Amino acid sequence: MKYTQLGRTGLKVSRLTLGTMNFGPLTNESDSHTIMDAALGAGVNYFDTANVYGQSSGKGRTEEILGTWFTQGGGRRDKVVLATKVYGNMTADGEEVWPNHDRLSALNIRRAVEGSLKRLQTDYIDIYQFHHIDRHTPFEEIWQAVDTLVAQGKILYAGSSNFPGYKIAQANEIARQRGSYGLVSEQCLYNLGERSAEMEVIPAAQDYGLGVIPWSPLHGGLLGGVLKKEVEGSRRTGGRAAAELAKPEVRAQVQAYEDLLDKHGLAPGEVALAWLLTRPGITAPIVGPRTAEQLDSALRAVELELSREILDSLDEIFPGPGPSPESFAW
């Protein structure tokens, strides 16, 4: 496994992030533990989750699965850089939703971190991430809550997720005024098929020293060989991927992508991940394997070297927005 610094921090993380959103609703606890053992054994040390993950199996269930894995010992918790998130309402389905049980008020941050620590069965969180911007809570209050948690040893760093570029700047400027460390990472939607983060989010993250952690690197499955799987009958396309493939221009792009990689004998999913690892400012894309086989495929991507010819061809199929602000200003 290859490692890099997380933004401007002294923290070293693997070039892949193990996403755990499938643990619970799609992958049972035993299989989830097997995947985490395999990931750690391969050198993946950056694990990402969120307090609301669990979906049909219940909010918080994913954190609980990580917690029971940590208790198995073997240095599991000490070896892992653990990231979780706060924002969503944790009220159980069917129960009355009360005010102040979501978002980023100091009250909810305090409540949420205690809940996550209990479910994760740990006494600290490495990267505590804001899952979304909170338009109603000033950053002065957010950083006051974060600084308190850092002083208590309950979290080490703060990160963001789904922030626009101007909010990254605003958050870190206010942190600077307070003498707080500020954001150290940003999780954003970024892949070959969705490159709008190149306009503002990634440049802002680079300027402020944030590591960038792309989510949905396979674009909801569109970049994982979806058309070939349709033909072979090995997978039925549904959800967002099916809706996107219904657009003729998207289907044409995906077909050109698969044809290019088939010519070079390359696996689409592995190329999509390897491409992200070539991009400026990118720390570690999030992979969310449901099976050990999917994890193996993601691990191969770290060692995959893409030629200049293939990189140029990928840019032709999936052109980015270009440099900012020139691409929209001139």
Tab-separated table of C-alpha atoms in Angstrom:
chain	number	residue	atom	x	y	z
A	1	MET	CA	0.000	0.000	0.000
A	2	LYS	CA	1.117	3.555	-0.717
A	3	TYR	CA	0.660	6.350	1.821
A	4	THR	CA	0.462	10.123	1.753
A	5	GLN	CA	0.006	12.999	4.179
A	6	LEU	CA	-3.562	14.043	4.920
A	7	GLY	CA	-3.505	17.635	3.753
A	8	ARG	CA	-1.285	19.876	5.865
A	9	THR	CA	-1.332	17.488	8.825
A	10	GLY	CA	1.434	15.163	9.962
A	11	LEU	CA	-0.995	12.257	9.603
A	12	LYS	CA	-0.148	9.517	7.090
A	13	VAL	CA	-3.052	7.751	5.412
A	14	SER	CA	-3.371	5.064	2.755
A	15	ARG	CA	-4.125	6.075	-0.841
A	16	LEU	CA	-7.468	4.280	-0.501
A	17	THR	CA	-10.143	5.022	2.080
A	18	LEU	CA	-12.307	2.113	3.215
A	19	GLY	CA	-15.904	3.319	3.067
A	20	THR	CA	-18.258	1.440	5.354
A	21	MET	CA	-21.715	2.641	4.290
A	22	ASN	CA	-22.681	-0.835	3.069
A	23	PHE	CA	-21.850	-2.450	6.409
A	24	GLY	CA	-25.153	-3.350	8.012
A	25	PRO	CA	-27.760	-2.784	5.309
A	26	LEU	CA	-25.998	-4.719	2.497
A	27	THR	CA	-23.119	-6.573	4.192
A	28	ASN	CA	-23.694	-8.448	7.442
A	29	GLU	CA	-21.498	-7.989	10.508
A	30	SER	CA	-19.365	-11.087	9.983
A	31	ASP	CA	-18.628	-10.290	6.340
A	32	SER	CA	-17.978	-6.656	7.246
A	33	HIS	CA	-15.371	-7.772	9.774
A	34	THR	CA	-13.770	-9.990	7.134
A	35	ILE	CA	-13.523	-7.070	4.703
A	36	MET	CA	-12.017	-4.805	7.362
A	37	ASP	CA	-9.464	-7.471	8.292
A	38	ALA	CA	-8.519	-7.839	4.626
A	39	ALA	CA	-8.259	-4.071	4.148
A	40	LEU	CA	-6.079	-3.625	7.209
A	41	GLY	CA	-3.975	-6.609	6.182
A	42	ALA	CA	-3.387	-4.921	2.814
A	43	GLY	CA	-2.269	-1.728	4.535
A	44	VAL	CA	-5.451	0.339	4.233
A	45	ASN	CA	-5.445	2.404	7.423
A	46	TYR	CA	-8.056	5.090	6.646
A	47	PHE	CA	-11.618	4.002	7.523
A	48	ASP	CA	-14.608	6.270	6.932
A	49	THR	CA	-18.115	6.077	8.369
A	50	ALA	CA	-20.936	8.337	9.615
A	51	ASN	CA	-23.266	8.322	12.577
A	52	VAL	CA	-26.350	7.976	10.348
A	53	TYR	CA	-25.031	5.010	8.329
A	54	GLY	CA	-27.058	1.859	8.723
A	55	GLN	CA	-30.127	2.768	6.681
A	56	SER	CA	-32.534	-0.175	6.750
A	57	SER	CA	-30.655	-1.823	9.621
A	58	GLY	CA	-31.004	1.297	11.760
A	59	LYS	CA	-29.095	4.546	12.121
A	60	GLY	CA	-25.813	3.979	13.900
A	61	ARG	CA	-25.636	0.308	12.972
A	62	THR	CA	-22.514	0.787	10.828
A	63	GLU	CA	-20.627	2.465	13.662
A	64	GLU	CA	-21.648	-0.422	15.915
A	65	ILE	CA	-20.158	-2.933	13.457
A	66	LEU	CA	-16.869	-1.036	13.470
A	67	GLY	CA	-17.016	-0.960	17.259
A	68	THR	CA	-17.345	-4.725	17.622
A	69	TRP	CA	-14.469	-5.139	15.152
A	70	PHE	CA	-12.234	-2.839	17.199
A	71	THR	CA	-12.933	-4.852	20.361
A	72	GLN	CA	-11.398	-7.954	18.758
A	73	GLY	CA	-7.998	-6.452	19.552
A	74	GLY	CA	-4.844	-7.100	17.600
A	75	GLY	CA	-4.097	-3.382	17.485
A	76	ARG	CA	-7.055	-2.759	15.198
A	77	ARG	CA	-8.037	0.596	16.679
A	78	ASP	CA	-4.464	1.798	17.060
A	79	LYS	CA	-3.648	1.048	13.406
A	80	VAL	CA	-6.746	2.737	11.957
A	81	VAL	CA	-7.238	6.424	11.188
A	82	LEU	CA	-10.937	6.620	12.008
A	83	ALA	CA	-13.231	9.191	10.413
A	84	THR	CA	-16.915	9.618	11.145
A	85	LYS	CA	-19.470	12.345	10.503
A	86	VAL	CA	-22.057	14.503	12.250
A	87	TYR	CA	-25.083	16.368	10.905
A	88	GLY	CA	-28.034	14.053	10.296
A	89	ASN	CA	-30.840	13.428	12.740
A	90	MET	CA	-30.299	10.247	14.737
A	91	THR	CA	-33.899	9.829	15.856
A	92	ALA	CA	-35.040	6.291	15.124
A	93	ASP	CA	-37.543	5.786	12.322
A	94	GLY	CA	-41.089	6.189	13.618
A	95	GLU	CA	-40.043	8.240	16.640
A	96	GLU	CA	-40.822	11.911	17.105
A	97	VAL	CA	-38.079	14.172	15.755
A	98	TRP	CA	-37.059	16.787	18.314
A	99	PRO	CA	-35.357	20.115	17.649
A	100	ASN	CA	-31.562	20.257	18.159
A	101	HIS	CA	-31.100	16.571	17.342
A	102	ASP	CA	-29.336	17.314	14.065
A	103	ARG	CA	-27.101	19.864	12.307
A	104	LEU	CA	-24.028	21.509	13.813
A	105	SER	CA	-25.070	23.365	16.931
A	106	ALA	CA	-22.651	23.005	19.834
A	107	LEU	CA	-25.397	21.077	21.616
A	108	ASN	CA	-25.818	18.517	18.842
A	109	ILE	CA	-22.088	18.183	18.206
A	110	ARG	CA	-21.621	17.318	21.883
A	111	ARG	CA	-24.519	14.852	21.823
A	112	ALA	CA	-23.469	13.291	18.521
A	113	VAL	CA	-19.815	12.724	19.396
A	114	GLU	CA	-20.760	10.941	22.626
A	115	GLY	CA	-23.109	8.677	20.690
A	116	SER	CA	-20.477	7.857	18.087
A	117	LEU	CA	-17.811	7.121	20.691
A	118	LYS	CA	-20.161	4.716	22.437
A	119	ARG	CA	-21.143	2.877	19.255
A	120	LEU	CA	-17.551	2.758	17.980
A	121	GLN	CA	-16.330	1.539	21.386
A	122	THR	CA	-13.397	3.922	21.339
A	123	ASP	CA	-12.398	6.958	23.378
A	124	TYR	CA	-11.372	9.169	20.457
A	125	ILE	CA	-12.143	9.894	16.802
A	126	ASP	CA	-9.295	10.871	14.493
A	127	ILE	CA	-11.226	12.917	11.898
A	128	TYR	CA	-14.610	14.312	12.945
A	129	GLN	CA	-16.366	15.494	9.802
A	130	PHE	CA	-19.277	17.835	9.171
A	131	HIS	CA	-21.524	15.867	6.812
A	132	HIS	CA	-23.058	18.991	5.293
A	133	ILE	CA	-22.989	22.752	5.700
A	134	ASP	CA	-25.255	24.189	8.399
A	135	ARG	CA	-26.738	27.467	7.206
A	136	HIS	CA	-28.077	28.278	10.680
A	137	THR	CA	-25.019	27.803	12.899
A	138	PRO	CA	-22.079	30.239	12.761
A	139	PHE	CA	-18.614	28.787	12.422
A	140	GLU	CA	-17.592	30.585	15.625
A	141	GLU	CA	-19.932	28.247	17.511
A	142	ILE	CA	-18.864	25.186	15.549
A	143	TRP	CA	-15.163	25.813	16.238
A	144	GLN	CA	-15.839	26.473	19.901
A	145	ALA	CA	-17.436	23.023	20.129
A	146	VAL	CA	-14.629	21.406	18.134
A	147	ASP	CA	-11.888	23.042	20.204
A	148	THR	CA	-13.545	21.768	23.369
A	149	LEU	CA	-13.622	18.207	22.009
A	150	VAL	CA	-9.977	18.436	20.934
A	151	ALA	CA	-9.000	19.684	24.385
A	152	GLN	CA	-10.920	16.773	25.934
A	153	GLY	CA	-9.086	14.313	23.678
A	154	LYS	CA	-12.316	13.084	22.078
A	155	ILE	CA	-11.395	14.140	18.547
A	156	LEU	CA	-8.063	15.014	16.920
A	157	TYR	CA	-8.993	16.827	13.694
A	158	ALA	CA	-12.060	18.256	11.965
A	159	GLY	CA	-13.032	17.720	8.347
A	160	SER	CA	-15.863	18.636	6.016
A	161	SER	CA	-18.029	16.791	3.531
A	162	ASN	CA	-20.010	18.209	0.629
A	163	PHE	CA	-18.806	21.780	1.285
A	164	PRO	CA	-18.644	24.309	-1.538
A	165	GLY	CA	-15.350	26.112	-2.001
A	166	TYR	CA	-16.479	29.330	-0.353
A	167	LYS	CA	-17.554	27.475	2.796
A	168	ILE	CA	-14.144	25.796	3.026
A	169	ALA	CA	-12.591	29.260	2.865
A	170	GLN	CA	-15.044	30.746	5.351
A	171	ALA	CA	-14.617	27.904	7.821
A	172	ASN	CA	-10.834	28.104	7.805
A	173	GLU	CA	-10.660	31.897	7.912
A	174	ILE	CA	-12.838	31.955	11.020
A	175	ALA	CA	-10.778	29.136	12.507
A	176	ARG	CA	-7.632	31.196	11.844
A	177	GLN	CA	-9.139	34.202	13.614
A	178	ARG	CA	-9.841	32.033	16.678
A	179	GLY	CA	-6.458	30.328	16.660
A	180	SER	CA	-8.183	27.025	15.817
A	181	TYR	CA	-6.606	24.489	13.457
A	182	GLY	CA	-9.547	24.429	11.053
A	183	LEU	CA	-10.582	21.851	8.484
A	184	VAL	CA	-7.979	19.294	7.399
A	185	SER	CA	-9.995	17.331	4.834
A	186	GLU	CA	-12.929	17.597	2.456
A	187	GLN	CA	-15.013	14.704	1.159
A	188	CYS	CA	-16.602	15.580	-2.152
A	189	LEU	CA	-18.331	13.930	-5.089
A	190	TYR	CA	-15.594	13.560	-7.690
A	191	ASN	CA	-14.982	11.075	-10.472
A	192	LEU	CA	-14.410	10.897	-14.227
A	193	GLY	CA	-18.093	11.494	-14.918
A	194	GLU	CA	-18.574	14.272	-12.362
A	195	ARG	CA	-15.690	16.740	-12.380
A	196	SER	CA	-17.364	19.948	-11.183
A	197	ALA	CA	-15.301	19.806	-7.965
A	198	GLU	CA	-12.357	20.918	-10.094
A	199	MET	CA	-13.971	24.356	-10.418
A	200	GLU	CA	-13.890	25.556	-6.801
A	201	VAL	CA	-13.841	22.787	-4.198
A	202	ILE	CA	-10.489	21.177	-5.002
A	203	PRO	CA	-8.663	24.509	-5.581
A	204	ALA	CA	-9.991	25.802	-2.237
A	205	ALA	CA	-8.938	22.594	-0.501
A	206	GLN	CA	-5.448	22.830	-1.987
A	207	ASP	CA	-5.046	26.490	-1.021
A	208	TYR	CA	-6.095	25.809	2.581
A	209	GLY	CA	-4.138	22.585	2.955
A	210	LEU	CA	-7.050	20.130	3.042
A	211	GLY	CA	-6.753	16.557	1.887
A	212	VAL	CA	-9.431	15.690	-0.679
A	213	ILE	CA	-11.320	12.420	-0.202
A	214	PRO	CA	-13.529	11.721	-3.256
A	215	TRP	CA	-16.709	9.749	-2.724
A	216	SER	CA	-18.557	7.744	-5.409
A	217	PRO	CA	-15.367	7.165	-7.441
A	218	LEU	CA	-17.280	4.803	-9.762
A	219	HIS	CA	-20.087	7.323	-10.259
A	220	GLY	CA	-22.793	5.112	-8.803
A	221	GLY	CA	-21.526	2.097	-10.778
A	222	LEU	CA	-21.455	3.813	-14.183
A	223	LEU	CA	-17.654	3.549	-14.347
A	224	GLY	CA	-17.471	-0.058	-13.206
A	225	GLY	CA	-18.169	-1.792	-16.518
A	226	VAL	CA	-21.930	-1.446	-16.273
A	227	LEU	CA	-22.710	-1.947	-19.970
A	228	LYS	CA	-20.643	-5.117	-20.261
A	229	LYS	CA	-22.331	-6.463	-17.128
A	230	GLU	CA	-25.722	-5.703	-18.683
A	231	VAL	CA	-24.831	-7.676	-21.805
A	232	GLU	CA	-23.476	-10.585	-19.776
A	233	GLY	CA	-26.528	-10.527	-17.532
A	234	SER	CA	-24.289	-10.530	-14.446
A	235	ARG	CA	-25.806	-7.380	-13.018
A	236	ARG	CA	-29.049	-5.505	-13.455
A	237	THR	CA	-28.663	-1.749	-13.546
A	238	GLY	CA	-30.988	0.185	-11.264
A	239	GLY	CA	-31.391	3.417	-9.364
A	240	ARG	CA	-29.331	6.456	-10.323
A	241	ALA	CA	-27.157	4.479	-12.746
A	242	ALA	CA	-30.198	3.337	-14.729
A	243	ALA	CA	-31.557	6.883	-14.843
A	244	GLU	CA	-28.234	8.214	-16.138
A	245	LEU	CA	-27.866	5.479	-18.751
A	246	ALA	CA	-31.298	6.407	-20.079
A	247	LYS	CA	-29.674	9.608	-21.350
A	248	PRO	CA	-28.217	8.945	-24.828
A	249	GLU	CA	-25.201	11.201	-24.269
A	250	VAL	CA	-24.284	9.438	-21.011
A	251	ARG	CA	-24.656	5.974	-22.518
A	252	ALA	CA	-22.429	7.031	-25.414
A	253	GLN	CA	-19.749	8.270	-22.991
A	254	VAL	CA	-19.851	5.096	-20.934
A	255	GLN	CA	-19.713	2.952	-24.092
A	256	ALA	CA	-16.667	4.866	-25.351
A	257	TYR	CA	-15.052	4.454	-21.927
A	258	GLU	CA	-15.590	0.709	-21.833
A	259	ASP	CA	-14.460	0.290	-25.454
A	260	LEU	CA	-11.225	2.191	-24.729
A	261	LEU	CA	-10.363	0.076	-21.710
A	262	ASP	CA	-11.375	-3.172	-23.384
A	263	LYS	CA	-8.880	-2.360	-26.151
A	264	HIS	CA	-6.121	-2.020	-23.546
A	265	GLY	CA	-7.249	-5.000	-21.456
A	266	LEU	CA	-8.012	-2.859	-18.394
A	267	ALA	CA	-10.799	-3.170	-15.820
A	268	PRO	CA	-13.075	-0.083	-15.821
A	269	GLY	CA	-13.504	0.139	-12.058
A	270	GLU	CA	-9.767	-0.082	-11.450
A	271	VAL	CA	-9.043	2.596	-14.061
A	272	ALA	CA	-11.624	4.958	-12.522
A	273	LEU	CA	-9.838	4.703	-9.173
A	274	ALA	CA	-6.356	4.884	-10.685
A	275	TRP	CA	-7.356	8.055	-12.581
A	276	LEU	CA	-8.377	9.742	-9.325
A	277	LEU	CA	-4.996	8.911	-7.822
A	278	THR	CA	-3.328	10.880	-10.634
A	279	ARG	CA	-5.354	14.036	-9.946
A	280	PRO	CA	-3.801	17.050	-8.183
A	281	GLY	CA	-4.749	17.421	-4.532
A	282	ILE	CA	-6.416	14.010	-4.210
A	283	THR	CA	-5.545	12.082	-1.055
A	284	ALA	CA	-7.537	8.854	-1.061
A	285	PRO	CA	-10.801	8.006	-2.839
A	286	ILE	CA	-13.415	6.173	-0.820
A	287	VAL	CA	-14.136	2.602	-1.874
A	288	GLY	CA	-17.191	0.927	-0.415
A	289	PRO	CA	-16.846	-2.806	-1.076
A	290	ARG	CA	-19.770	-5.088	-0.397
A	291	THR	CA	-17.565	-8.146	-0.856
A	292	ALA	CA	-13.924	-9.148	-0.439
A	293	GLU	CA	-13.633	-9.485	-4.233
A	294	GLN	CA	-14.581	-5.836	-4.709
A	295	LEU	CA	-11.922	-4.851	-2.183
A	296	ASP	CA	-9.305	-6.856	-4.105
A	297	SER	CA	-10.180	-4.958	-7.283
A	298	ALA	CA	-9.811	-1.604	-5.512
A	299	LEU	CA	-6.417	-2.598	-4.110
A	300	ARG	CA	-5.125	-3.394	-7.604
A	301	ALA	CA	-5.965	0.150	-8.680
A	302	VAL	CA	-3.318	1.584	-6.335
A	303	GLU	CA	-0.581	-0.181	-8.324
A	304	LEU	CA	-2.048	0.611	-11.738
A	305	GLU	CA	-0.017	3.082	-13.822
A	306	LEU	CA	-2.008	4.811	-16.549
A	307	SER	CA	-0.162	5.827	-19.701
A	308	ARG	CA	-0.295	9.359	-21.083
A	309	GLU	CA	-2.246	7.978	-24.039
A	310	ILE	CA	-4.964	6.565	-21.805
A	311	LEU	CA	-5.112	9.689	-19.615
A	312	ASP	CA	-5.533	11.881	-22.697
A	313	SER	CA	-8.234	9.571	-24.068
A	314	LEU	CA	-10.099	9.690	-20.756
A	315	ASP	CA	-10.039	13.488	-20.880
A	316	GLU	CA	-11.516	13.364	-24.368
A	317	ILE	CA	-14.364	11.103	-23.258
A	318	PHE	CA	-14.999	12.877	-19.959
A	319	PRO	CA	-13.745	16.462	-20.402
A	320	GLY	CA	-13.292	18.444	-17.221
A	321	PRO	CA	-14.490	22.019	-16.753
A	322	GLY	CA	-11.015	23.464	-17.264
A	323	PRO	CA	-9.082	25.848	-15.008
A	324	SER	CA	-10.974	28.155	-12.693
A	325	PRO	CA	-11.938	30.964	-13.202
A	326	GLU	CA	-10.863	31.040	-16.875
A	327	SER	CA	-13.265	28.273	-17.866
A	328	PHE	CA	-16.312	30.301	-16.889
A	329	ALA	CA	-15.021	33.871	-16.896
A	330	TRP	CA	-13.354	34.176	-20.314
